[in-house]
mmCIF file of C-alpha atoms and ligand atoms in Angstrom:
data_model
loop_
_atom_site.group_PDB
_atom_site.id
_atom_site.type_symbol
_atom_site.label_atom_id
_atom_site.label_comp_id
_atom_site.label_asym_id
_atom_site.label_seq_id
_atom_site.Cartn_x
_atom_site.Cartn_y
_atom_site.Cartn_z
ATOM 1 C CA MET R 1 22.711 -23.438 -16.247
ATOM 2 C CA PRO R 2 19.136 -22.645 -17.681
ATOM 3 C CA PHE R 3 15.895 -23.740 -16.469
ATOM 4 C CA ARG R 4 16.610 -26.261 -14.251
ATOM 5 C CA SER R 5 15.529 -29.567 -15.107
ATOM 6 C CA LEU R 6 12.804 -31.174 -13.531
ATOM 7 C CA THR R 7 12.056 -33.823 -10.817
ATOM 8 C CA PRO R 8 10.128 -35.949 -8.625
ATOM 9 C CA LEU R 9 9.699 -33.910 -6.044
ATOM 10 C CA HIS R 10 7.999 -31.580 -9.213
ATOM 11 C CA ARG R 11 5.863 -34.294 -9.714
ATOM 12 C CA GLN R 12 4.328 -34.604 -6.255
ATOM 13 C CA THR R 13 4.275 -31.198 -5.387
ATOM 14 C CA ALA R 14 2.327 -30.770 -8.931
ATOM 15 C CA THR R 15 -1.142 -30.984 -8.780
ATOM 16 C CA ARG R 16 -0.518 -31.216 -13.009
ATOM 17 C CA LYS R 17 1.771 -34.206 -13.527
ATOM 18 C CA GLU R 18 2.030 -34.294 -17.081
ATOM 19 C CA SER R 19 4.950 -31.895 -18.398
ATOM 20 C CA VAL R 20 3.330 -28.657 -19.873
ATOM 21 C CA THR R 21 7.188 -28.770 -21.854
ATOM 22 C CA ALA R 22 6.458 -32.677 -23.270
ATOM 23 C CA ARG R 23 3.178 -31.241 -24.238
ATOM 24 C CA GLY R 24 3.339 -27.768 -25.569
ATOM 25 C CA ALA R 25 6.231 -28.922 -27.013
ATOM 26 C CA LEU R 26 3.797 -31.710 -28.852
ATOM 27 C CA LEU R 27 1.559 -28.557 -30.181
ATOM 28 C CA PHE R 28 3.345 -26.261 -31.165
ATOM 29 C CA GLY R 29 5.796 -28.406 -33.326
ATOM 30 C CA THR R 30 9.218 -27.801 -32.094
ATOM 31 C CA THR R 31 11.718 -29.476 -29.828
ATOM 32 C CA GLU R 32 11.345 -29.071 -26.052
ATOM 33 C CA GLU R 33 14.851 -27.367 -25.556
ATOM 34 C CA GLN R 34 12.947 -24.683 -28.078
ATOM 35 C CA PHE R 35 9.413 -24.254 -25.752
ATOM 36 C CA LEU R 36 11.576 -23.667 -22.593
ATOM 37 C CA ASN R 37 13.373 -21.293 -23.638
ATOM 38 C CA TRP R 38 11.960 -18.051 -22.222
ATOM 39 C CA ARG R 39 12.778 -15.721 -25.307
ATOM 40 C CA TRP R 40 11.005 -18.291 -27.852
ATOM 41 C CA GLN R 41 8.482 -18.114 -25.825
ATOM 42 C CA MET R 42 8.104 -14.155 -25.710
ATOM 43 C CA LYS R 43 9.381 -14.405 -29.426
ATOM 44 C CA ASN R 44 6.082 -16.741 -30.412
ATOM 45 C CA GLN R 45 3.572 -14.681 -28.319
ATOM 46 C CA VAL R 46 0.520 -15.762 -29.245
ATOM 47 C CA THR R 47 -2.201 -12.567 -30.163
ATOM 48 C CA SER R 48 -4.639 -13.903 -32.772
ATOM 49 C CA ALA R 49 -7.429 -15.630 -33.700
ATOM 50 C CA GLU R 50 -5.460 -17.257 -36.424
ATOM 51 C CA GLU R 51 -2.757 -17.832 -34.016
ATOM 52 C CA ALA R 52 -4.505 -19.669 -31.467
ATOM 53 C CA GLN R 53 -6.678 -21.922 -33.841
ATOM 54 C CA ARG R 54 -3.438 -23.545 -35.213
ATOM 55 C CA ILE R 55 -3.367 -25.173 -31.484
ATOM 56 C CA LEU R 56 -6.727 -24.345 -29.523
ATOM 57 C CA LYS R 57 -10.678 -25.043 -31.386
ATOM 58 C CA LEU R 58 -11.876 -21.618 -31.446
ATOM 59 C CA SER R 59 -15.825 -20.997 -30.874
ATOM 60 C CA ALA R 60 -17.117 -18.276 -32.785
ATOM 61 C CA SER R 61 -17.913 -16.481 -30.145
ATOM 62 C CA GLU R 62 -14.293 -16.283 -28.930
ATOM 63 C CA GLN R 63 -12.947 -16.072 -32.405
ATOM 64 C CA GLU R 64 -15.090 -12.856 -32.621
ATOM 65 C CA ALA R 65 -13.565 -11.283 -29.570
ATOM 66 C CA PHE R 66 -9.812 -12.126 -29.460
ATOM 67 C CA SER R 67 -10.496 -9.993 -33.535
ATOM 68 C CA THR R 68 -12.857 -7.558 -32.111
ATOM 69 C CA LEU R 69 -11.580 -6.706 -28.943
ATOM 70 C CA LYS R 70 -8.065 -6.754 -29.242
ATOM 71 C CA ASP R 71 -7.021 -3.493 -29.905
ATOM 72 C CA LEU R 72 -9.335 -2.895 -26.986
ATOM 73 C CA PHE R 73 -7.201 -4.766 -24.321
ATOM 74 C CA GLU R 74 -3.722 -5.948 -25.203
ATOM 75 C CA ALA R 75 -4.678 -9.906 -26.322
ATOM 76 C CA GLY R 76 -0.831 -12.021 -25.454
ATOM 77 C CA VAL R 77 -0.550 -15.052 -23.708
ATOM 78 C CA THR R 78 2.804 -17.597 -23.979
ATOM 79 C CA PRO R 79 3.588 -20.904 -25.786
ATOM 80 C CA TYR R 80 3.367 -23.156 -22.048
ATOM 81 C CA TYR R 81 0.430 -20.877 -20.767
ATOM 82 C CA LEU R 82 -1.689 -21.200 -24.128
ATOM 83 C CA ALA R 83 -0.461 -25.359 -24.113
ATOM 84 C CA LEU R 84 -2.475 -25.176 -19.925
ATOM 85 C CA MET R 85 -5.915 -24.547 -21.543
ATOM 86 C CA ASP R 86 -8.064 -27.417 -22.051
ATOM 87 C CA LEU R 87 -7.698 -27.290 -25.913
ATOM 88 C CA GLU R 88 -12.369 -27.760 -26.671
ATOM 89 C CA ASN R 89 -14.261 -26.322 -24.360
ATOM 90 C CA GLU R 90 -14.125 -21.848 -24.340
ATOM 91 C CA PHE R 91 -15.286 -21.822 -20.960
ATOM 92 C CA CYS R 92 -12.197 -23.225 -19.625
ATOM 93 C CA PRO R 93 -11.043 -21.365 -16.306
ATOM 94 C CA VAL R 94 -7.533 -21.182 -17.506
ATOM 95 C CA ARG R 95 -8.655 -20.079 -21.126
ATOM 96 C CA LEU R 96 -11.840 -17.427 -19.529
ATOM 97 C CA GLN R 97 -8.197 -15.682 -17.736
ATOM 98 C CA ALA R 98 -6.316 -15.169 -21.210
ATOM 99 C CA LEU R 99 -8.537 -15.050 -24.549
ATOM 100 C CA PRO R 100 -10.463 -12.363 -25.350
ATOM 101 C CA ARG R 101 -14.674 -12.312 -24.900
ATOM 102 C CA LEU R 102 -17.589 -10.208 -26.337
ATOM 103 C CA GLU R 103 -19.054 -10.367 -22.507
ATOM 104 C CA GLU R 104 -16.236 -7.490 -21.766
ATOM 105 C CA THR R 105 -18.377 -5.022 -23.467
ATOM 106 C CA VAL R 106 -20.887 -5.625 -21.012
ATOM 107 C CA ASP R 107 -19.500 -3.941 -17.890
ATOM 108 C CA ARG R 108 -22.426 -0.891 -16.574
ATOM 109 C CA ILE R 109 -19.789 0.203 -14.372
ATOM 110 C CA GLY R 110 -15.472 -1.304 -14.823
ATOM 111 C CA ILE R 111 -14.255 2.096 -14.675
ATOM 112 C CA SER R 112 -10.282 2.677 -16.307
ATOM 113 C CA ASP R 113 -8.672 3.197 -12.851
ATOM 114 C CA PRO R 114 -10.745 2.296 -10.553
ATOM 115 C CA LEU R 115 -7.972 3.015 -7.056
ATOM 116 C CA GLN R 116 -6.774 6.231 -8.514
ATOM 117 C CA GLU R 117 -3.308 4.918 -8.649
ATOM 118 C CA VAL R 118 -2.889 8.736 -11.967
ATOM 119 C CA GLY R 119 -3.270 10.815 -8.601
ATOM 120 C CA ASN R 120 -1.816 8.691 -6.033
ATOM 121 C CA SER R 121 0.988 8.563 -8.198
ATOM 122 C CA PRO R 122 3.618 11.446 -7.000
ATOM 123 C CA VAL R 123 6.014 10.908 -9.664
ATOM 124 C CA LYS R 124 5.129 8.619 -12.755
ATOM 125 C CA GLU R 125 4.054 5.010 -11.988
ATOM 126 C CA VAL R 126 5.527 5.604 -8.481
ATOM 127 C CA VAL R 127 2.246 4.908 -6.569
ATOM 128 C CA HIS R 128 1.842 6.280 -3.230
ATOM 129 C CA VAL R 129 -0.222 4.457 -0.987
ATOM 130 C CA TYR R 130 0.871 3.959 2.549
ATOM 131 C CA LYS R 131 3.384 6.436 4.242
ATOM 132 C CA ASP R 132 6.455 3.628 4.496
ATOM 133 C CA ARG R 133 6.286 1.641 0.978
ATOM 134 C CA VAL R 134 5.653 2.222 -3.014
ATOM 135 C CA ALA R 135 4.186 0.238 -5.783
ATOM 136 C CA PHE R 136 7.406 1.136 -8.865
ATOM 137 C CA CYS R 137 5.322 0.632 -12.107
ATOM 138 C CA VAL R 138 8.453 -0.436 -14.250
ATOM 139 C CA ALA R 139 6.848 -2.911 -16.173
ATOM 140 C CA GLN R 140 4.366 -2.957 -19.493
ATOM 141 C CA LEU R 141 4.658 -6.306 -20.928
ATOM 142 C CA CYS R 142 4.036 -9.166 -20.197
ATOM 143 C CA PRO R 143 4.202 -12.988 -20.936
ATOM 144 C CA VAL R 144 0.024 -13.781 -20.256
ATOM 145 C CA TYR R 145 -2.085 -10.136 -20.325
ATOM 146 C CA CYS R 146 -4.986 -10.836 -18.293
ATOM 147 C CA ARG R 147 -7.498 -9.974 -19.107
ATOM 148 C CA TYR R 148 -9.527 -8.881 -15.849
ATOM 149 C CA CYS R 149 -6.347 -6.780 -14.874
ATOM 150 C CA PHE R 150 -6.160 -3.343 -13.079
ATOM 151 C CA ARG R 151 -3.823 -1.947 -14.338
ATOM 152 C CA LYS R 152 -4.692 -2.426 -18.668
ATOM 153 C CA ARG R 153 -5.376 1.335 -19.054
ATOM 154 C CA ARG R 154 -1.800 1.776 -19.603
ATOM 155 C CA ASP R 155 -1.935 -0.134 -22.401
ATOM 156 C CA GLU R 156 -3.715 2.581 -24.533
ATOM 157 C CA GLU R 157 0.116 4.660 -23.585
ATOM 158 C CA VAL R 158 3.690 3.404 -25.223
ATOM 159 C CA GLY R 159 7.453 3.621 -23.134
ATOM 160 C CA LEU R 160 6.519 2.338 -20.426
ATOM 161 C CA HIS R 161 8.069 -0.404 -20.363
ATOM 162 C CA PHE R 162 11.569 -0.058 -17.557
ATOM 163 C CA ASN R 163 11.433 3.639 -20.216
ATOM 164 C CA PRO R 164 14.767 4.664 -18.921
ATOM 165 C CA ARG R 165 13.482 8.514 -17.236
ATOM 166 C CA ILE R 166 10.651 7.182 -15.829
ATOM 167 C CA VAL R 167 12.768 4.360 -13.833
ATOM 168 C CA ASP R 168 15.168 7.247 -12.609
ATOM 169 C CA GLN R 169 12.567 9.555 -11.777
ATOM 170 C CA GLY R 170 11.030 6.498 -9.926
ATOM 171 C CA ILE R 171 14.357 6.494 -7.989
ATOM 172 C CA ASP R 172 14.869 9.767 -7.770
ATOM 173 C CA TYR R 173 11.983 10.471 -5.541
ATOM 174 C CA ILE R 174 12.462 7.077 -3.063
ATOM 175 C CA ALA R 175 15.575 8.596 -2.272
ATOM 176 C CA LYS R 176 14.254 11.040 -1.290
ATOM 177 C CA ASN R 177 12.063 9.877 0.733
ATOM 178 C CA PRO R 178 13.290 7.853 3.615
ATOM 179 C CA SER R 179 10.242 7.236 5.338
ATOM 180 C CA ILE R 180 9.801 4.291 2.031
ATOM 181 C CA ARG R 181 11.630 0.969 3.731
ATOM 182 C CA ASP R 182 9.366 -1.343 1.479
ATOM 183 C CA VAL R 183 9.941 -1.272 -3.460
ATOM 184 C CA LEU R 184 7.751 -2.996 -4.004
ATOM 185 C CA ILE R 185 8.520 -4.175 -8.102
ATOM 186 C CA THR R 186 5.802 -4.575 -10.166
ATOM 187 C CA GLY R 187 4.411 -3.785 -14.217
ATOM 188 C CA GLY R 188 3.185 -4.953 -16.258
ATOM 189 C CA ASP R 189 5.394 -8.259 -15.301
ATOM 190 C CA PRO R 190 8.714 -7.126 -13.833
ATOM 191 C CA LEU R 191 10.933 -10.121 -14.627
ATOM 192 C CA ILE R 192 10.553 -9.403 -18.073
ATOM 193 C CA ALA R 193 13.889 -7.731 -18.936
ATOM 194 C CA GLN R 194 17.471 -9.267 -19.370
ATOM 195 C CA ASP R 195 19.401 -10.322 -16.353
ATOM 196 C CA GLY R 196 20.790 -7.490 -16.432
ATOM 197 C CA THR R 197 18.538 -4.096 -16.328
ATOM 198 C CA LEU R 198 16.392 -6.219 -13.712
ATOM 199 C CA GLU R 199 20.235 -6.261 -12.088
ATOM 200 C CA ASN R 200 20.334 -2.463 -12.008
ATOM 201 C CA LEU R 201 17.113 -1.886 -11.214
ATOM 202 C CA LEU R 202 17.692 -4.177 -8.247
ATOM 203 C CA SER R 203 21.667 -2.262 -7.080
ATOM 204 C CA ARG R 204 20.277 0.796 -7.619
ATOM 205 C CA LEU R 205 17.460 0.600 -5.283
ATOM 206 C CA ARG R 206 19.524 -1.325 -2.934
ATOM 207 C CA ALA R 207 22.009 1.282 -2.482
ATOM 208 C CA ILE R 208 20.012 4.011 -1.251
ATOM 209 C CA PRO R 209 19.565 2.885 2.954
ATOM 210 C CA HIS R 210 16.625 3.911 3.781
ATOM 211 C CA VAL R 211 14.855 0.920 1.445
ATOM 212 C CA GLU R 212 14.406 -2.201 3.873
ATOM 213 C CA ILE R 213 13.542 -5.024 1.967
ATOM 214 C CA LEU R 214 12.308 -5.298 -1.476
ATOM 215 C CA ARG R 215 9.791 -6.780 -3.731
ATOM 216 C CA ILE R 216 8.070 -7.976 -6.785
ATOM 217 C CA GLY R 217 5.105 -8.922 -7.815
ATOM 218 C CA THR R 218 5.588 -11.334 -11.521
ATOM 219 C CA ARG R 219 3.535 -14.008 -12.669
ATOM 220 C CA VAL R 220 6.139 -15.691 -14.357
ATOM 221 C CA PRO R 221 5.832 -18.702 -12.666
ATOM 222 C CA VAL R 222 2.301 -19.231 -13.484
ATOM 223 C CA THR R 223 2.585 -17.840 -16.971
ATOM 224 C CA LEU R 224 6.262 -17.989 -17.972
ATOM 225 C CA PRO R 225 8.228 -20.515 -15.151
ATOM 226 C CA TYR R 226 10.988 -21.095 -17.556
ATOM 227 C CA ARG R 227 12.396 -17.196 -17.050
ATOM 228 C CA ILE R 228 12.760 -18.502 -13.767
ATOM 229 C CA THR R 229 16.533 -19.873 -13.806
ATOM 230 C CA GLU R 230 19.573 -20.520 -12.080
ATOM 231 C CA GLU R 231 21.215 -16.944 -13.512
ATOM 232 C CA LEU R 232 18.255 -15.407 -12.593
ATOM 233 C CA ALA R 233 17.840 -16.770 -9.454
ATOM 234 C CA ASP R 234 21.844 -15.949 -7.787
ATOM 235 C CA MET R 235 21.425 -12.287 -8.985
ATOM 236 C CA LEU R 236 17.781 -11.676 -7.675
ATOM 237 C CA ALA R 237 19.684 -13.857 -3.788
ATOM 238 C CA ARG R 238 22.191 -10.480 -4.066
ATOM 239 C CA TYR R 239 19.511 -8.377 -3.661
ATOM 240 C CA HIS R 240 18.175 -9.731 -0.589
ATOM 241 C CA PRO R 241 15.289 -9.151 2.260
ATOM 242 C CA LEU R 242 13.981 -10.108 -1.547
ATOM 243 C CA TRP R 243 10.426 -11.622 -0.527
ATOM 244 C CA ILE R 244 8.678 -11.890 -5.123
ATOM 245 C CA ASN R 245 4.763 -12.494 -4.117
ATOM 246 C CA THR R 246 3.356 -14.421 -7.980
ATOM 247 C CA HIS R 247 -0.941 -14.549 -8.866
ATOM 248 C CA PHE R 248 -1.734 -17.936 -9.192
ATOM 249 C CA ASN R 249 -5.076 -18.235 -9.826
ATOM 250 C CA CYS R 250 -6.234 -21.831 -10.733
ATOM 251 C CA PRO R 251 -5.702 -25.558 -9.844
ATOM 252 C CA GLU R 252 -4.546 -26.505 -13.518
ATOM 253 C CA GLU R 253 -1.707 -23.922 -12.994
ATOM 254 C CA LEU R 254 -0.332 -25.820 -10.663
ATOM 255 C CA THR R 255 2.856 -27.839 -13.298
ATOM 256 C CA PRO R 256 5.195 -29.555 -12.674
ATOM 257 C CA GLU R 257 7.606 -26.459 -13.940
ATOM 258 C CA ALA R 258 6.482 -24.065 -12.482
ATOM 259 C CA SER R 259 7.361 -26.172 -9.276
ATOM 260 C CA ALA R 260 10.717 -26.560 -10.372
ATOM 261 C CA ALA R 261 10.220 -22.287 -11.478
ATOM 262 C CA ILE R 262 9.023 -21.507 -7.321
ATOM 263 C CA ASP R 263 12.221 -24.009 -6.066
ATOM 264 C CA THR R 264 14.491 -22.622 -7.797
ATOM 265 C CA LEU R 265 13.528 -19.273 -6.051
ATOM 266 C CA LEU R 266 13.180 -21.118 -2.694
ATOM 267 C CA SER R 267 16.461 -22.657 -3.030
ATOM 268 C CA ARG R 268 18.430 -19.351 -3.260
ATOM 269 C CA GLY R 269 15.808 -18.216 0.350
ATOM 270 C CA ILE R 270 13.993 -15.997 -2.300
ATOM 271 C CA PRO R 271 10.191 -16.350 0.190
ATOM 272 C CA VAL R 272 7.625 -16.666 -2.655
ATOM 273 C CA GLY R 273 3.828 -15.473 -1.547
ATOM 274 C CA ASN R 274 0.607 -15.874 -3.598
ATOM 275 C CA GLN R 275 -1.542 -13.522 -5.300
ATOM 276 C CA SER R 276 -4.844 -14.888 -5.903
ATOM 277 C CA VAL R 277 -7.944 -12.196 -7.424
ATOM 278 C CA LEU R 278 -11.584 -13.921 -6.470
ATOM 279 C CA LEU R 279 -12.966 -14.822 -9.762
ATOM 280 C CA ALA R 280 -15.926 -16.673 -11.484
ATOM 281 C CA GLY R 281 -15.912 -19.869 -13.280
ATOM 282 C CA ILE R 282 -12.285 -19.354 -12.673
ATOM 283 C CA ASN R 283 -12.011 -19.745 -8.932
ATOM 284 C CA ASP R 284 -14.872 -19.459 -7.592
ATOM 285 C CA THR R 285 -15.723 -21.962 -5.516
ATOM 286 C CA ALA R 286 -14.436 -23.844 -2.223
ATOM 287 C CA GLU R 287 -13.586 -26.599 -3.971
ATOM 288 C CA ARG R 288 -11.104 -25.061 -6.419
ATOM 289 C CA LEU R 289 -10.072 -22.294 -3.973
ATOM 290 C CA LYS R 290 -8.745 -25.400 -1.660
ATOM 291 C CA ALA R 291 -7.270 -27.437 -4.138
ATOM 292 C CA LEU R 292 -5.385 -24.306 -5.337
ATOM 293 C CA PHE R 293 -4.029 -22.832 -1.439
ATOM 294 C CA GLU R 294 -3.169 -26.608 -0.868
ATOM 295 C CA GLY R 295 -1.001 -27.127 -3.984
ATOM 296 C CA LEU R 296 -0.023 -23.992 -3.112
ATOM 297 C CA VAL R 297 1.390 -24.784 -0.145
ATOM 298 C CA ARG R 298 2.573 -27.766 -1.568
ATOM 299 C CA MET R 299 4.617 -25.957 -3.635
ATOM 300 C CA ARG R 300 6.102 -24.340 0.022
ATOM 301 C CA VAL R 301 4.214 -20.574 -1.622
ATOM 302 C CA ARG R 302 1.967 -19.232 1.202
ATOM 303 C CA PRO R 303 -1.087 -17.559 -0.089
ATOM 304 C CA TYR R 304 -0.692 -13.875 1.222
ATOM 305 C CA TYR R 305 -4.188 -12.156 -0.329
ATOM 306 C CA LEU R 306 -7.542 -13.198 -2.431
ATOM 307 C CA TYR R 307 -8.697 -10.289 -4.166
ATOM 308 C CA GLN R 308 -12.147 -8.544 -4.431
ATOM 309 C CA ALA R 309 -11.792 -8.137 -8.027
ATOM 310 C CA GLN R 310 -12.201 -4.650 -9.159
ATOM 311 C CA THR R 311 -13.948 -2.651 -10.572
ATOM 312 C CA VAL R 312 -12.032 -2.380 -14.377
ATOM 313 C CA GLU R 313 -13.577 -1.865 -17.468
ATOM 314 C CA GLY R 314 -14.564 -4.567 -19.665
ATOM 315 C CA THR R 315 -14.721 -7.497 -16.446
ATOM 316 C CA ALA R 316 -18.735 -7.526 -15.399
ATOM 317 C CA HIS R 317 -19.315 -11.026 -16.209
ATOM 318 C CA MET R 318 -15.810 -11.986 -13.533
ATOM 319 C CA ARG R 319 -16.638 -10.429 -10.840
ATOM 320 C CA VAL R 320 -18.171 -11.973 -7.290
ATOM 321 C CA PRO R 321 -20.748 -11.339 -5.562
ATOM 322 C CA ILE R 322 -18.484 -9.698 -1.912
ATOM 323 C CA GLU R 323 -21.191 -12.401 0.152
ATOM 324 C CA LYS R 324 -20.092 -15.214 -1.960
ATOM 325 C CA GLY R 325 -16.608 -13.672 -1.598
ATOM 326 C CA LEU R 326 -17.655 -14.065 1.798
ATOM 327 C CA ASP R 327 -18.845 -17.289 2.871
ATOM 328 C CA LEU R 328 -15.903 -18.827 0.809
ATOM 329 C CA MET R 329 -14.337 -17.830 2.938
ATOM 330 C CA ARG R 330 -15.869 -19.126 5.713
ATOM 331 C CA SER R 331 -16.002 -22.546 4.104
ATOM 332 C CA LEU R 332 -11.958 -22.137 4.387
ATOM 333 C CA ARG R 333 -11.265 -21.855 7.952
ATOM 334 C CA GLY R 334 -11.010 -25.284 10.537
ATOM 335 C CA ASN R 335 -11.031 -27.387 6.677
ATOM 336 C CA THR R 336 -8.383 -27.669 5.497
ATOM 337 C CA THR R 337 -3.673 -25.704 6.926
ATOM 338 C CA GLY R 338 -4.437 -22.604 8.512
ATOM 339 C CA PHE R 339 -2.023 -21.094 7.046
ATOM 340 C CA ALA R 340 -3.274 -22.169 3.199
ATOM 341 C CA ILE R 341 -5.646 -19.589 3.778
ATOM 342 C CA PRO R 342 -4.891 -16.017 2.718
ATOM 343 C CA GLN R 343 -6.463 -12.394 2.959
ATOM 344 C CA TYR R 344 -9.710 -11.386 1.632
ATOM 345 C CA VAL R 345 -8.987 -8.349 0.913
ATOM 346 C CA LEU R 346 -10.451 -4.746 -1.077
ATOM 347 C CA ASP R 347 -7.957 -2.810 -2.446
ATOM 348 C CA THR R 348 -8.949 0.494 -3.216
ATOM 349 C CA PRO R 349 -8.025 4.702 -3.476
ATOM 350 C CA SER R 350 -6.549 4.545 0.626
ATOM 351 C CA GLY R 351 -4.631 0.818 0.493
ATOM 352 C CA LYS R 352 -6.117 -1.948 1.017
ATOM 353 C CA VAL R 353 -9.208 -3.334 3.064
ATOM 354 C CA PRO R 354 -9.593 -6.940 5.238
ATOM 355 C CA LEU R 355 -13.106 -8.752 3.801
ATOM 356 C CA SER R 356 -12.779 -11.158 6.578
ATOM 357 C CA PRO R 357 -16.640 -13.018 8.005
ATOM 358 C CA ASN R 358 -17.705 -11.633 11.325
ATOM 359 C CA HIS R 359 -17.649 -14.845 13.746
ATOM 360 C CA LEU R 360 -18.047 -11.663 16.751
ATOM 361 C CA VAL R 361 -21.777 -11.812 17.688
ATOM 362 C CA GLY R 362 -20.612 -9.778 20.295
ATOM 363 C CA ARG R 363 -20.134 -8.479 23.717
ATOM 364 C CA ASP R 364 -22.739 -9.469 27.105
ATOM 365 C CA GLY R 365 -20.988 -8.864 30.588
ATOM 366 C CA ASP R 366 -18.208 -10.618 31.630
ATOM 367 C CA SER R 367 -18.169 -12.932 28.631
ATOM 368 C CA VAL R 368 -17.756 -12.400 24.338
ATOM 369 C CA VAL R 369 -20.092 -14.022 21.820
ATOM 370 C CA MET R 370 -18.843 -16.232 19.012
ATOM 371 C CA THR R 371 -20.052 -18.397 16.432
ATOM 372 C CA ASP R 372 -17.359 -21.898 17.089
ATOM 373 C CA LEU R 373 -16.969 -23.563 13.132
ATOM 374 C CA LYS R 374 -19.816 -25.546 13.914
ATOM 375 C CA LYS R 375 -21.662 -22.397 14.699
ATOM 376 C CA ASN R 376 -22.284 -22.658 17.429
ATOM 377 C CA GLN R 377 -22.666 -20.500 20.467
ATOM 378 C CA TRP R 378 -19.030 -19.699 21.916
ATOM 379 C CA ARG R 379 -18.841 -17.605 24.984
ATOM 380 C CA GLU R 380 -15.704 -16.693 26.186
ATOM 381 C CA VAL R 381 -15.176 -15.149 29.906
ATOM 382 C CA ASN R 382 -13.656 -12.059 28.972
ATOM 383 C CA PRO R 383 -13.682 -9.381 31.905
ATOM 384 C CA LEU R 384 -13.334 -6.253 30.975
ATOM 385 C CA GLY R 385 -11.792 -4.949 34.475
ATOM 386 C CA ASP R 386 -7.959 -5.824 36.167
ATOM 387 C CA TYR R 387 -8.108 -9.718 35.395
ATOM 388 C CA THR R 388 -6.512 -10.055 39.401
ATOM 389 C CA THR R 389 -8.816 -8.120 40.553
ATOM 390 C CA GLY R 390 -12.078 -7.669 38.891
ATOM 391 C CA GLN R 391 -12.032 -4.248 39.420
ATOM 392 C CA PRO R 392 -12.554 -1.509 36.283
ATOM 393 C CA LEU R 393 -9.618 -0.611 35.190
ATOM 394 C CA PRO R 394 -8.554 3.160 35.285
ATOM 395 C CA GLU R 395 -9.544 4.843 32.671
ATOM 396 C CA LEU R 396 -6.833 5.871 29.835
HETATM 397 C C1 PLP A 1 -0.922 -3.323 -2.189
HETATM 398 C C2 PLP A 1 -0.332 -2.881 -2.435
HETATM 399 C C3 PLP A 1 1.048 -2.044 -1.569
HETATM 400 C C4 PLP A 1 0.932 -3.602 -0.872
HETATM 401 O O1 PLP A 1 0.310 -4.470 0.053
HETATM 402 P P1 PLP A 1 1.223 -4.726 1.175
HETATM 403 O O2 PLP A 1 -0.348 -4.728 2.137
HETATM 404 O O3 PLP A 1 2.029 -4.553 2.788
HETATM 405 O O4 PLP A 1 1.424 -6.354 0.353
HETATM 406 C C5 PLP A 1 1.854 -1.242 -1.396
HETATM 407 N N1 PLP A 1 1.395 0.371 -2.632
HETATM 408 C C6 PLP A 1 0.167 0.332 -2.855
HETATM 409 C C7 PLP A 1 -0.537 0.982 -3.167
HETATM 410 C C8 PLP A 1 -0.762 -1.261 -3.316
HETATM 411 O O5 PLP A 1 -1.743 -1.126 -3.740
#
């Protein structure tokens, strides 16, 4: 069976209730059957101002940005993701993620590779920062090119998408390093490939005895949910333990189609987590983050990380000060389900650093003092000595 048809459950769990398939087919003048074909979606990726303008009302500045910037950083949007956009408002949070903007030319501090991934790759496209796990960038193509992508530097190269030589070298490196127990397959979007190509990669990695878990980082549940077919999910489930992390950024992306795609993965026992990026105008208010994370847990997706946006070239207008991010995180704690709250992190060339609102005041004699959720001080009696005798513990 292809993409699973929507059920009432998907409308209940989604934040948007209307079918994007019906709206999209109408906007693009095609049949619903055609619209939910993922290959049709990729063939009809919108890559120019002229194409976008057939559907959206572009502002003069958006038109100029599309023409002048699409060669600087890859531009491309699936008809599905375009159908999520507000047709009039250029500040629609879905538009801001995917359409080029003139502000991209004004960034004093952004650089091409803020995580120094190139230097951290012992062989091409295998980023080895932590001893026990690697990020393996097998893919170059994406259904939608996110304007804030921290790997947009890779646009300058061609032929990275499932390049057999790069894939062989990467697998060889992983096979020769017994400390690698966790392989994160990423890109680009690794689910933009034929099932057989993916299965070939997964089976070769699964054949390495020390590789315990496989993970896939993909945005297709958000940008091209039709890619999650029953066959794909059946195939992925043959390589368990396999985990998927996806990337929803705002409540507008929580559609019945996305919910169906997630459900197809979960029904095969594939755990699905979410990594968002904190982005100005897209999700940088307490209300929008809460709506996003609560919508995700309705779909049974666990919010995993909220990333501080990297200082990537051309993204200054989307970055949010870390202090504001900390305040937003503080506003969530106590106000929603504990597991709806992701860890806010900053990725650095040496790994991810948790950014946590500080509740700890410090030690005061036998107590540890903290600020509670009502902003009162809480003194937790917590002597340093042996709990039963009160005597100091022997030095270790
Ligand atoms: C993020 C990342 C990982 C995975 O990190 P987790 O905290 O385990 O999710 C692994 N390798 C690299 C290079 C990464 O950037």
